[in-house]
Coordinates of C-alpha atoms in Angstrom, one line a residue:
M1 CA 312.7 86.2 -3.0
C2 CA 310.1 84.1 -4.6
G3 CA 306.4 83.4 -5.0
I4 CA 306.0 79.7 -4.0
C5 CA 303.0 77.4 -4.1
C6 CA 302.1 73.8 -3.6
V7 CA 298.8 72.2 -4.4
V8 CA 298.1 68.7 -2.9
N9 CA 295.3 66.4 -4.0
L10 CA 294.6 63.2 -2.2
T11 CA 293.6 61.5 -5.4
A12 CA 295.5 60.9 -8.6
S13 CA 293.6 63.6 -10.4
Q14 CA 295.5 66.6 -11.8
C15 CA 296.2 69.5 -9.4
V16 CA 295.3 72.9 -10.7
L17 CA 296.7 76.3 -9.7
Q18 CA 294.1 79.1 -10.0
K19 CA 295.0 81.7 -12.7
H20 CA 294.6 84.7 -10.4
V21 CA 296.9 83.1 -7.8
R22 CA 299.5 82.3 -10.4
E23 CA 299.4 85.9 -11.7
K24 CA 300.1 87.3 -8.2
L25 CA 302.9 84.7 -7.6
R26 CA 304.5 85.8 -10.9
N27 CA 304.5 89.4 -9.8
R28 CA 306.6 88.4 -6.8
G29 CA 309.1 86.5 -9.0
P30 CA 309.3 88.0 -12.4
D31 CA 312.8 86.5 -13.3
C32 CA 311.9 82.8 -13.7
S33 CA 308.8 80.7 -13.4
Q34 CA 308.5 76.9 -13.4
D35 CA 306.2 74.1 -12.3
I36 CA 306.9 70.5 -11.3
T37 CA 304.2 67.8 -10.8
D38 CA 304.5 64.6 -8.9
M39 CA 301.8 61.8 -9.0
V40 CA 301.9 58.7 -6.9
L41 CA 299.5 55.8 -7.6
D42 CA 299.9 53.7 -4.5
P43 CA 298.9 55.4 -2.3
S44 CA 297.1 57.8 -4.6
Y45 CA 297.9 61.5 -4.4
S46 CA 299.2 64.2 -6.7
C47 CA 301.2 67.4 -6.1
L48 CA 301.9 70.5 -8.1
F49 CA 304.9 72.7 -7.1
S50 CA 305.0 76.1 -8.6
A51 CA 307.8 78.7 -8.1
H52 CA 308.4 82.2 -9.4
V53 CA 311.9 83.6 -8.7
L54 CA 313.1 87.1 -8.0
H55 CA 316.9 86.8 -8.6
M56 CA 318.7 88.3 -5.6
R57 CA 321.8 86.2 -5.0
G58 CA 324.5 84.2 -6.8
V59 CA 323.6 82.6 -10.1
L60 CA 319.9 82.7 -11.1
T61 CA 318.6 79.4 -9.9
P62 CA 315.2 78.3 -11.2
Q63 CA 312.8 76.8 -8.6
P64 CA 311.3 74.4 -7.7
L65 CA 314.8 72.9 -7.1
Q66 CA 315.1 69.1 -7.2
D67 CA 317.9 66.9 -6.0
K68 CA 319.0 63.5 -7.3
D69 CA 316.6 61.7 -5.0
G70 CA 313.6 63.6 -6.3
N71 CA 313.2 65.8 -3.2
I72 CA 311.8 69.2 -4.1
L73 CA 312.5 72.5 -2.4
L74 CA 310.5 75.8 -2.7
W75 CA 312.4 78.4 -0.8
N76 CA 311.3 82.0 -0.3
G77 CA 314.0 83.3 2.0
E78 CA 317.5 84.7 2.6
V79 CA 320.3 83.1 4.6
F80 CA 322.1 85.9 6.4
G81 CA 323.8 83.6 8.9
G82 CA 323.8 80.1 10.5
L83 CA 324.6 78.3 7.2
T84 CA 327.7 79.2 5.2
V85 CA 326.7 81.0 2.0
G86 CA 329.5 82.6 -0.1
A87 CA 329.1 85.9 -1.8
E88 CA 328.7 84.2 -5.2
D89 CA 326.6 81.3 -3.8
N90 CA 322.8 80.8 -4.2
D91 CA 321.2 80.2 -0.9
T92 CA 318.5 78.0 -2.3
K93 CA 321.1 75.5 -3.5
V94 CA 322.9 75.7 -0.1
V95 CA 319.6 75.0 1.8
L96 CA 318.7 72.1 -0.4
H97 CA 322.2 70.6 -0.1
H98 CA 321.9 70.6 3.7
L99 CA 318.3 69.2 3.6
S100 CA 319.4 66.4 1.2
L101 CA 321.8 65.2 3.8
C102 CA 319.0 64.8 6.4
R103 CA 318.1 61.3 7.4
S104 CA 315.4 62.0 10.0
P105 CA 312.9 64.7 11.1
S106 CA 315.4 65.9 13.8
D107 CA 318.0 66.5 11.0
V108 CA 315.5 68.7 9.1
L109 CA 314.7 70.7 12.2
S110 CA 318.3 71.1 12.9
V111 CA 319.0 72.7 9.5
L112 CA 316.0 75.1 9.8
S113 CA 317.0 76.0 13.4
Q114 CA 320.4 77.2 12.1
V115 CA 319.1 79.6 9.5
K116 CA 319.4 83.2 10.4
G117 CA 317.2 85.3 8.1
P118 CA 313.7 85.5 6.8
W119 CA 312.2 82.4 5.2
A120 CA 309.1 80.5 4.2
I121 CA 309.7 76.9 3.0
I122 CA 307.8 74.1 1.3
Y123 CA 310.0 70.9 1.1
Y124 CA 308.9 67.6 -0.3
R125 CA 310.7 64.4 0.6
K126 CA 309.8 62.0 -2.1
A127 CA 310.8 58.6 -0.4
E128 CA 308.9 59.5 2.7
H129 CA 305.8 60.9 1.0
C130 CA 306.1 63.9 3.3
I131 CA 305.8 67.7 2.9
W132 CA 307.5 70.0 5.4
F133 CA 306.4 73.7 5.5
G134 CA 306.5 76.7 7.7
R135 CA 307.8 80.2 8.3
D136 CA 310.7 81.6 10.3
F137 CA 309.9 82.4 13.9
F138 CA 309.0 86.1 13.2
G139 CA 307.0 85.2 10.1
R140 CA 309.0 87.6 7.9
R141 CA 307.9 85.8 4.7
S142 CA 304.3 85.2 3.9
L143 CA 302.8 81.7 3.6
L144 CA 299.0 81.0 3.4
W145 CA 297.1 77.8 3.5
S146 CA 293.6 76.6 2.4
S147 CA 291.9 73.3 2.0
G148 CA 289.0 72.0 -0.1
P149 CA 285.7 71.4 1.7
E150 CA 285.9 67.7 1.1
E151 CA 289.2 67.2 2.8
C152 CA 290.9 66.0 -0.3
S153 CA 292.9 69.0 -1.3
F154 CA 295.3 71.3 0.4
T155 CA 297.1 74.5 -0.9
L156 CA 300.1 76.4 0.4
T157 CA 301.0 79.7 -1.3
S158 CA 302.8 83.0 -0.7
V159 CA 299.8 85.0 -1.9
S160 CA 296.2 84.3 -2.7
S161 CA 293.2 86.3 -3.8
C162 CA 289.9 87.4 -2.3
L163 CA 287.7 87.0 -5.3
P164 CA 284.1 86.3 -4.2
D165 CA 283.6 83.4 -6.6
S166 CA 286.7 81.5 -5.4
D167 CA 287.5 79.5 -2.2
S168 CA 289.0 82.7 -0.7
A169 CA 287.0 82.3 2.5
Y170 CA 289.3 79.3 3.4
W171 CA 292.6 81.2 3.1
Q172 CA 294.5 81.8 6.4
E173 CA 298.1 82.8 7.2
V174 CA 300.2 79.8 8.3
P175 CA 300.9 80.6 12.0
A176 CA 304.6 81.2 12.6
V177 CA 304.6 78.9 15.7
G178 CA 306.7 76.1 14.2
V179 CA 307.3 73.9 11.3
Y180 CA 304.6 71.5 10.0
S181 CA 304.7 68.1 8.3
L182 CA 302.1 66.4 6.2
D183 CA 302.4 62.7 5.6
L184 CA 300.8 62.3 2.2
K185 CA 300.8 58.5 2.4
K186 CA 298.8 58.4 5.6
C187 CA 296.5 61.2 4.5
S188 CA 295.8 59.4 1.2
Y189 CA 294.9 56.1 2.9
N190 CA 292.7 57.9 5.5
R191 CA 291.3 60.4 3.1
S192 CA 291.8 63.1 5.6
L193 CA 294.4 65.9 6.2
K194 CA 296.3 65.7 9.4
L195 CA 299.3 67.9 10.2
E196 CA 302.1 67.4 12.7
L197 CA 303.5 70.5 14.5
Y198 CA 307.1 71.0 15.5
P199 CA 307.0 74.1 17.7
W200 CA 309.5 76.9 18.2
V201 CA 310.7 77.1 21.9
Y202 CA 313.3 79.0 23.7
I203 CA 316.3 76.9 24.8
G204 CA 315.5 75.2 28.1
D205 CA 311.8 75.8 27.9
E206 CA 309.2 73.0 27.8
P207 CA 307.0 72.5 24.8
P208 CA 303.4 73.6 25.2
N209 CA 301.1 70.9 26.6
D210 CA 298.4 71.7 24.1
F211 CA 298.0 73.9 21.0
T212 CA 295.0 75.4 19.4
C213 CA 295.3 77.0 16.0
E214 CA 292.7 79.6 15.1
G215 CA 294.1 79.9 11.6
L216 CA 293.7 76.2 10.7
P217 CA 291.4 75.4 7.7
S218 CA 288.2 73.7 9.0
S219 CA 288.8 70.5 7.1
V220 CA 292.4 70.0 8.5
S221 CA 293.4 68.6 11.9
M222 CA 296.6 69.1 13.7
V223 CA 298.5 67.3 16.4
M224 CA 301.8 68.0 18.3
N225 CA 304.4 65.6 16.9
D226 CA 304.6 62.5 19.1
S227 CA 308.4 62.4 19.1
G228 CA 308.8 65.5 21.2
L229 CA 311.0 67.2 18.6
L230 CA 311.3 71.0 18.8
L231 CA 312.9 73.9 17.0
N232 CA 315.1 76.2 19.1
F233 CA 314.5 79.9 18.7
P234 CA 317.6 81.6 17.3
V235 CA 317.2 84.4 19.9
P236 CA 317.2 84.3 23.7
S237 CA 314.0 85.1 25.6
M238 CA 313.4 88.6 26.7
N239 CA 315.1 90.0 29.8
T240 CA 312.3 90.6 32.3
S241 CA 314.2 92.2 35.1
L242 CA 312.1 94.8 36.9
T243 CA 314.5 96.7 39.2
A244 CA 315.7 99.8 37.4
A245 CA 318.8 101.6 38.4
T246 CA 318.2 105.4 39.0
P247 CA 320.1 107.4 36.4
N248 CA 322.4 110.2 37.8
D249 CA 321.3 112.7 35.1
K250 CA 318.1 113.2 33.2
P251 CA 317.2 116.0 30.9
N252 CA 314.8 118.7 32.0
Q253 CA 311.3 117.5 31.4
T254 CA 310.0 120.4 29.2
S255 CA 307.6 120.4 26.3
Q256 CA 310.5 121.3 24.0
T257 CA 313.1 118.5 23.3
S258 CA 316.4 118.7 21.5
P259 CA 319.3 116.4 20.7
D260 CA 321.2 118.1 23.6
D261 CA 318.7 116.4 26.0
L262 CA 320.0 113.1 24.7
K263 CA 323.6 114.0 25.0
V264 CA 323.3 114.1 28.7
F265 CA 322.9 110.3 28.8
L266 CA 326.0 109.8 26.6
K267 CA 328.2 111.3 29.4
S268 CA 327.9 107.9 31.0
T269 CA 330.7 105.6 29.7
E270 CA 328.5 102.5 30.3
K271 CA 325.6 104.0 28.4
R272 CA 327.8 105.1 25.5
E273 CA 329.3 101.6 25.2
M274 CA 325.8 100.1 25.1
V275 CA 324.8 102.6 22.4
R276 CA 327.9 101.7 20.3
N277 CA 327.1 98.0 20.7
L278 CA 323.6 98.6 19.3
I279 CA 325.1 100.6 16.4
D280 CA 327.6 97.8 15.6
V281 CA 325.0 95.0 15.6
L282 CA 322.4 97.1 13.6
S283 CA 325.1 98.2 11.2
E284 CA 326.0 94.6 10.5
A285 CA 322.3 93.7 10.0
V286 CA 322.0 96.5 7.4
R287 CA 325.3 95.4 5.7
R288 CA 324.0 91.9 5.2
R289 CA 320.9 93.2 3.6
V290 CA 322.4 95.7 1.1
Q291 CA 325.5 93.9 -0.1
C292 CA 325.9 90.9 -2.5
L293 CA 323.1 92.0 -4.7
P294 CA 323.0 91.0 -8.4
Y295 CA 324.3 93.5 -10.8
Q296 CA 321.2 94.6 -12.6
L297 CA 322.7 95.9 -15.9
K298 CA 324.0 94.0 -18.9
L299 CA 327.7 94.3 -19.7
T300 CA 326.9 96.3 -22.8
E301 CA 325.0 99.0 -20.9
E302 CA 326.4 102.1 -19.3
P303 CA 325.5 102.4 -15.5
N304 CA 322.6 104.8 -14.9
D305 CA 323.5 107.2 -12.1
D306 CA 319.8 107.3 -11.1
E307 CA 319.3 103.5 -10.7
A308 CA 319.5 102.4 -7.0
Q309 CA 319.6 98.9 -5.9
V310 CA 318.4 99.7 -2.4
A311 CA 315.4 101.8 -1.3
I312 CA 314.1 102.7 2.2
L313 CA 310.5 103.3 3.2
F314 CA 311.3 106.8 4.5
S315 CA 309.3 109.2 6.7
G316 CA 312.2 111.1 8.1
G317 CA 311.5 109.6 11.5
I318 CA 314.2 108.0 13.6
D319 CA 313.8 104.4 12.4
S320 CA 314.2 105.2 8.7
M321 CA 316.9 107.8 9.3
I322 CA 319.1 105.4 11.1
L323 CA 318.6 102.8 8.4
A324 CA 319.6 105.5 5.8
V325 CA 322.8 106.5 7.7
L326 CA 323.8 102.8 8.1
A327 CA 323.0 101.9 4.5
D328 CA 325.3 104.8 3.5
R329 CA 328.2 103.0 5.2
H330 CA 327.8 99.9 3.2
I331 CA 326.6 100.9 -0.3
P332 CA 329.3 102.1 -2.8
A333 CA 329.5 105.9 -2.7
D334 CA 328.8 106.3 -6.4
R335 CA 325.4 104.5 -6.1
P336 CA 322.2 106.3 -5.2
I337 CA 319.8 105.3 -2.4
D338 CA 316.1 105.8 -3.0
L339 CA 314.1 107.3 -0.1
L340 CA 310.5 106.4 -0.7
N341 CA 308.1 109.0 0.8
V342 CA 304.4 108.5 0.4
A343 CA 301.6 111.1 0.8
F344 CA 297.9 111.0 0.2
K345 CA 296.2 114.1 -1.1
L346 CA 294.7 116.4 1.5
Q347 CA 291.2 117.8 0.8
E348 CA 291.4 121.3 -0.4
S349 CA 289.1 122.5 2.3
K350 CA 291.7 121.5 4.9
I351 CA 294.5 123.5 3.3
N352 CA 295.1 127.1 4.3
P353 CA 296.7 128.8 1.4
G354 CA 297.1 132.1 3.2
S355 CA 295.3 135.3 2.4
T356 CA 295.9 137.9 -0.2
K357 CA 297.2 141.4 0.7
K358 CA 294.8 144.0 1.9
G359 CA 293.5 146.5 -0.7
Q360 CA 293.8 144.3 -3.8
T361 CA 290.7 145.5 -5.6
N362 CA 291.8 145.5 -9.1
K363 CA 290.3 142.6 -11.2
R364 CA 293.8 141.7 -12.6
Q365 CA 295.2 141.7 -9.2
H366 CA 292.3 139.4 -8.1
A367 CA 293.0 137.1 -11.0
S368 CA 296.7 136.9 -10.3
A369 CA 296.0 136.2 -6.7
D370 CA 293.5 133.4 -7.6
I371 CA 296.1 131.8 -9.8
A372 CA 298.8 132.0 -7.2
Q373 CA 296.4 130.7 -4.6
S374 CA 295.4 127.8 -6.8
D375 CA 299.1 126.9 -7.4
Q376 CA 299.8 127.1 -3.7
V377 CA 296.9 124.9 -2.9
K378 CA 298.0 122.4 -5.5
S379 CA 301.6 122.3 -4.1
N380 CA 300.4 122.1 -0.5
C381 CA 297.9 119.3 -1.0
F382 CA 300.6 116.6 -0.4
N383 CA 302.3 118.4 2.4
V384 CA 301.4 115.8 4.9
P385 CA 303.4 115.4 8.2
D386 CA 305.7 112.6 6.7
R387 CA 306.5 114.7 3.7
I388 CA 307.6 117.6 5.9
T389 CA 309.7 115.4 8.2
G390 CA 311.0 113.5 5.2
R391 CA 312.3 116.6 3.5
A392 CA 313.9 117.7 6.8
G393 CA 315.5 114.2 7.1
L394 CA 316.8 114.4 3.6
Q395 CA 318.7 117.6 4.5
E396 CA 320.2 116.0 7.5
L397 CA 321.4 113.1 5.4
K398 CA 322.9 115.5 2.8
N399 CA 324.8 117.2 5.6
L400 CA 326.2 113.9 6.9
S401 CA 326.9 112.4 3.5
P402 CA 327.0 115.2 0.8
A403 CA 328.7 113.0 -1.8
R404 CA 325.9 110.4 -1.8
K405 CA 323.1 110.8 -4.3
W406 CA 319.9 110.7 -2.2
N407 CA 316.8 110.2 -4.4
F408 CA 314.0 111.6 -2.3
V409 CA 311.0 110.2 -4.2
E410 CA 307.8 112.1 -3.5
I411 CA 305.0 109.5 -4.1
N412 CA 301.7 111.4 -4.3
V413 CA 298.4 109.4 -4.3
T414 CA 295.0 110.8 -5.1
Q415 CA 291.8 109.3 -3.7
E416 CA 290.8 108.2 -7.2
E417 CA 294.0 106.2 -7.7
L418 CA 293.8 104.8 -4.2
K419 CA 290.4 103.4 -4.9
E420 CA 291.4 101.9 -8.2
M421 CA 294.6 100.2 -7.0
R422 CA 292.9 99.0 -3.8
E423 CA 290.3 97.1 -5.8
K424 CA 292.7 95.8 -8.5
H425 CA 295.7 94.8 -6.3
I426 CA 295.9 95.8 -2.7
S427 CA 292.7 94.1 -1.3
H428 CA 294.0 90.7 -2.7
L429 CA 297.4 91.2 -1.2
V430 CA 296.2 92.3 2.3
H431 CA 293.8 89.2 2.3
P432 CA 293.2 87.3 4.5
L433 CA 293.7 90.2 6.9
D434 CA 290.8 92.5 6.8
T435 CA 290.8 95.4 9.4
V436 CA 290.8 99.1 8.8
L437 CA 294.5 99.2 10.0
D438 CA 295.4 96.5 7.5
D439 CA 293.8 98.6 4.8
S440 CA 295.5 101.8 5.7
I441 CA 299.0 100.4 6.2
G442 CA 298.7 98.0 3.2
C443 CA 297.7 100.8 0.9
A444 CA 300.4 103.2 2.1
V445 CA 303.1 100.5 1.9
W446 CA 302.0 99.3 -1.6
F447 CA 302.2 102.8 -3.1
A448 CA 305.5 103.5 -1.3
A449 CA 307.1 100.3 -2.4
R450 CA 306.0 100.8 -6.0
G451 CA 308.4 103.8 -5.9
T452 CA 306.8 105.9 -8.7
G453 CA 306.9 109.6 -7.9
I454 CA 308.7 112.9 -8.4
I455 CA 312.2 114.0 -7.5
S456 CA 312.7 117.7 -7.0
E457 CA 316.1 119.2 -7.9
G458 CA 316.1 122.9 -7.2
T459 CA 313.1 124.4 -9.0
E460 CA 313.0 121.4 -11.4
Q461 CA 310.9 118.2 -11.0
R462 CA 311.2 115.0 -12.8
R463 CA 309.4 111.6 -12.8
H464 CA 311.2 108.7 -11.1
T465 CA 310.5 105.1 -10.6
S466 CA 312.7 103.2 -8.2
T467 CA 314.6 100.3 -9.7
A468 CA 315.6 99.0 -6.3
K469 CA 314.9 95.3 -5.7
V470 CA 315.6 95.6 -1.9
V471 CA 313.3 97.7 0.3
L472 CA 314.4 98.3 3.8
T473 CA 311.7 99.0 6.4
G474 CA 311.9 100.0 10.0
I475 CA 309.4 97.6 11.4
G476 CA 310.4 96.0 14.6
A477 CA 311.9 99.1 16.3
D478 CA 308.7 100.2 18.0
E479 CA 307.8 96.7 19.1
Q480 CA 311.1 96.2 20.8
L481 CA 311.8 99.7 22.2
A482 CA 308.4 100.8 23.4
G483 CA 307.7 103.2 20.5
Y484 CA 303.9 103.1 20.5
S485 CA 301.6 105.3 22.5
R486 CA 299.9 102.2 23.9
H487 CA 303.3 101.4 25.6
R488 CA 303.0 104.6 27.6
V489 CA 299.5 103.8 28.6
R490 CA 300.5 100.4 29.8
F491 CA 303.5 101.7 31.7
K492 CA 301.3 104.4 33.3
T493 CA 298.7 101.8 34.5
S494 CA 300.9 98.8 35.2
G495 CA 304.5 100.0 35.6
L496 CA 307.6 98.2 34.3
K497 CA 306.0 94.8 34.8
G498 CA 303.1 95.7 32.5
L499 CA 305.4 97.2 30.0
V500 CA 307.6 94.1 29.8
K501 CA 304.5 92.0 29.2
E502 CA 303.3 94.4 26.5
L503 CA 306.6 94.2 24.7
A504 CA 306.7 90.4 24.9
M505 CA 303.2 90.3 23.4
E506 CA 304.2 92.8 20.6
L507 CA 307.1 90.6 19.5
G508 CA 305.1 87.4 19.8
R509 CA 302.3 88.6 17.5
I510 CA 304.3 90.6 15.0
S511 CA 304.0 87.7 12.4
S512 CA 300.3 87.8 12.4
R513 CA 299.8 91.6 12.8
N514 CA 302.4 92.9 10.3
L515 CA 305.0 90.9 8.5
G516 CA 303.1 88.5 6.3
R517 CA 301.0 91.3 5.0
D518 CA 303.9 93.6 4.4
D519 CA 305.8 90.9 2.6
R520 CA 302.9 90.3 0.2
I521 CA 302.4 94.0 -0.4
I522 CA 306.0 94.8 -1.2
G523 CA 306.6 91.6 -3.1
D524 CA 303.8 92.5 -5.5
H525 CA 306.3 94.9 -7.2
G526 CA 309.0 92.3 -7.7
K527 CA 310.9 93.7 -4.7
E528 CA 312.0 92.2 -1.4
A529 CA 311.2 93.6 2.0
R530 CA 314.1 93.4 4.4
F531 CA 313.8 94.1 8.2
P532 CA 317.1 95.0 9.8
Y533 CA 315.5 95.7 13.2
L534 CA 314.4 92.1 13.2
D535 CA 317.8 90.6 12.5
E536 CA 318.5 87.7 14.9
D537 CA 321.6 89.4 16.3
V538 CA 319.8 92.7 16.8
V539 CA 316.9 91.0 18.6
S540 CA 319.3 89.0 20.7
F541 CA 321.1 92.1 21.8
L542 CA 317.9 94.0 22.6
N543 CA 316.4 91.0 24.4
S544 CA 319.5 90.8 26.6
L545 CA 318.9 94.3 28.0
P546 CA 316.4 95.1 30.8
V547 CA 313.5 97.2 29.6
W548 CA 314.6 100.5 31.3
E549 CA 317.8 100.5 29.2
K550 CA 315.8 100.5 26.0
A551 CA 313.1 103.0 27.0
D552 CA 312.3 105.4 29.9
L553 CA 308.7 106.3 29.7
C554 CA 309.0 108.7 32.6
L555 CA 310.7 111.0 30.1
P556 CA 308.7 113.1 27.6
R557 CA 307.7 112.0 24.1
G558 CA 310.6 112.3 21.6
I559 CA 313.0 111.2 24.3
G560 CA 311.8 108.4 26.5
E561 CA 310.3 106.0 23.9
K562 CA 313.0 104.2 22.0
L563 CA 315.6 106.0 24.2
L564 CA 318.5 103.7 23.3
L565 CA 317.8 104.1 19.5
R566 CA 317.6 107.9 19.9
L567 CA 321.0 107.9 21.7
A568 CA 322.3 105.8 18.8
A569 CA 321.0 108.5 16.4
V570 CA 322.9 111.2 18.2
E571 CA 326.0 109.1 18.3
L572 CA 325.7 108.7 14.5
G573 CA 325.5 112.5 14.1
L574 CA 321.8 113.0 13.5
G575 CA 320.1 116.1 14.8
P576 CA 316.4 117.0 15.0
S577 CA 315.2 113.7 13.7
A578 CA 316.6 112.0 16.8
V579 CA 313.9 113.6 18.9
L580 CA 310.9 113.3 16.6
P581 CA 308.0 111.7 18.4
K582 CA 306.5 108.5 16.9
R583 CA 303.9 109.0 14.2
A584 CA 302.1 106.0 12.7
M585 CA 302.4 105.6 9.0
Q586 CA 298.6 105.8 8.4
F587 CA 298.6 109.2 10.1
G588 CA 301.9 110.6 8.8
S589 CA 300.9 109.8 5.2
R590 CA 297.4 111.1 5.9
I591 CA 295.6 108.0 4.4
A592 CA 293.6 107.8 7.6
K593 CA 292.1 111.2 6.9
L594 CA 290.7 110.1 3.5
E595 CA 288.3 107.6 5.0
N596 CA 285.6 107.3 7.6
R597 CA 287.0 109.0 10.7
H598 CA 284.6 107.2 13.0
E599 CA 286.2 103.8 12.2
K600 CA 288.4 102.0 14.7
A601 CA 291.7 100.4 13.6
S602 CA 290.4 97.0 14.6
D603 CA 287.1 97.2 12.7
K604 CA 286.5 95.1 9.7
C605 CA 287.2 97.2 6.6
K606 CA 284.4 97.2 4.0
R607 CA 286.7 98.8 1.4
L608 CA 288.7 95.5 1.3
V609 CA 285.7 93.6 0.0
T610 CA 285.9 93.3 -3.8
S611 CA 282.8 93.1 -6.0

């Protein structure tokens, strides 16, 4: 992963990268930093390319990477398929090799259409005076843009800042609707910035007749490319069938659910085969994301039994539990896996420490009771729902894989530290998103990904900071398998047809709602977010299924939502975690309880405004 940035000036004057932006880019790529400048006198323009590399694959390769023709590549991504990348190869070099062979815009689009994996790209073709840029179709890597008020400058960057005395008001996320090109020669002559869009479309679909872009800087115009060129989605469109077959058996619809309720479905040979197919494709997605990592220790150092290369954002819920079970398949048995569990301190007034025994009238007894009560309150103040389910999930994992060292990292956050880190770091990383929901999730993910907390071993506790460069997250499961409460509401009001539309909308907006933000947040720690549930093959498999095979919202909570995934959990040997109802991170970690309860998730968040 990398922090990448390009500054364009439609004059020959020197391009400047703001200091606070450079600092945040360097946090994303602490292993190597480098700048390249290019200045053209006729027509007149100048460019600054800045890259900061987090070494993840093959030999450490500094960026920006330049070929013999002067073409420059800034690549923030991972090639997990489509292009051949060997175990010892560096994917940045592979991508530039393929792009260097391109002779036309259609060739460039063909290369990018083949890539399976998350990416954001800035690619300068020197002879053509053209910059290509964009994000993968899910927007799994962040890319922001801004322009100067006089239409003479343009900046692309992985991360920005929301300092009030900067041009932060102009920052927007680059919409993940296609790939863009900027003809610097034309722009310089015309003294105006005009982009051409090459949109993503499903195979066989027609391109959109018109396109409006809400995230476009005000001083930049955009047109659809006049050659009619497109990028093909690497996944098929969603199956929208609406006629559900009636199952022969369904569990009793009681308030109490258990894994046995799910086992009823697995009596069907057809259903069991479908579940195993999901496990196979998801297992391969996890394998791609946890193997071929750089060895982090020098040859002269002894391996540290505590140092994990892979961590999981872990609540003990079904999404993270399945990722843990599958990661266990593909990570060497002698290497630990970090389970990152975040909790925000509960107010003492909300903790019930229990009462002392009747008849304790002695002052010494009262003093002892007060101390015991104080200790209990102190230990209970981080017993949020995700901590409780996380510990239960840890025990399930230990039962399934007792030889594995599972580092359950209890990350405890006080309101004071939350306020400090939000102002110093998190508000800038969440920017340009600005809602209460962005604040809550952004803060929870930032502290979790930092990985600094406590590991309990028996009665002993010790400090632990995760060394993992790869952080697996379960995002994408709820969006595809109807895991949110709003899916039940839509199903209740509009049936299967409404649910299908809701799921299609969820997947279509995931780039702007979640992924760019989460990439910026996790990347700030010099770690890389990886999303197995959004692997192209996983999405293709789930998109091929009719909605009623993925979820049955006639069934109770803990069973019907994400039904197919719950069946996979049972097939993998999981128990109580397979029937845990969905709990959003902001509620499970209790960060939502720390702030104004009358706020709505979609409200603008005043706490994200820095002074």
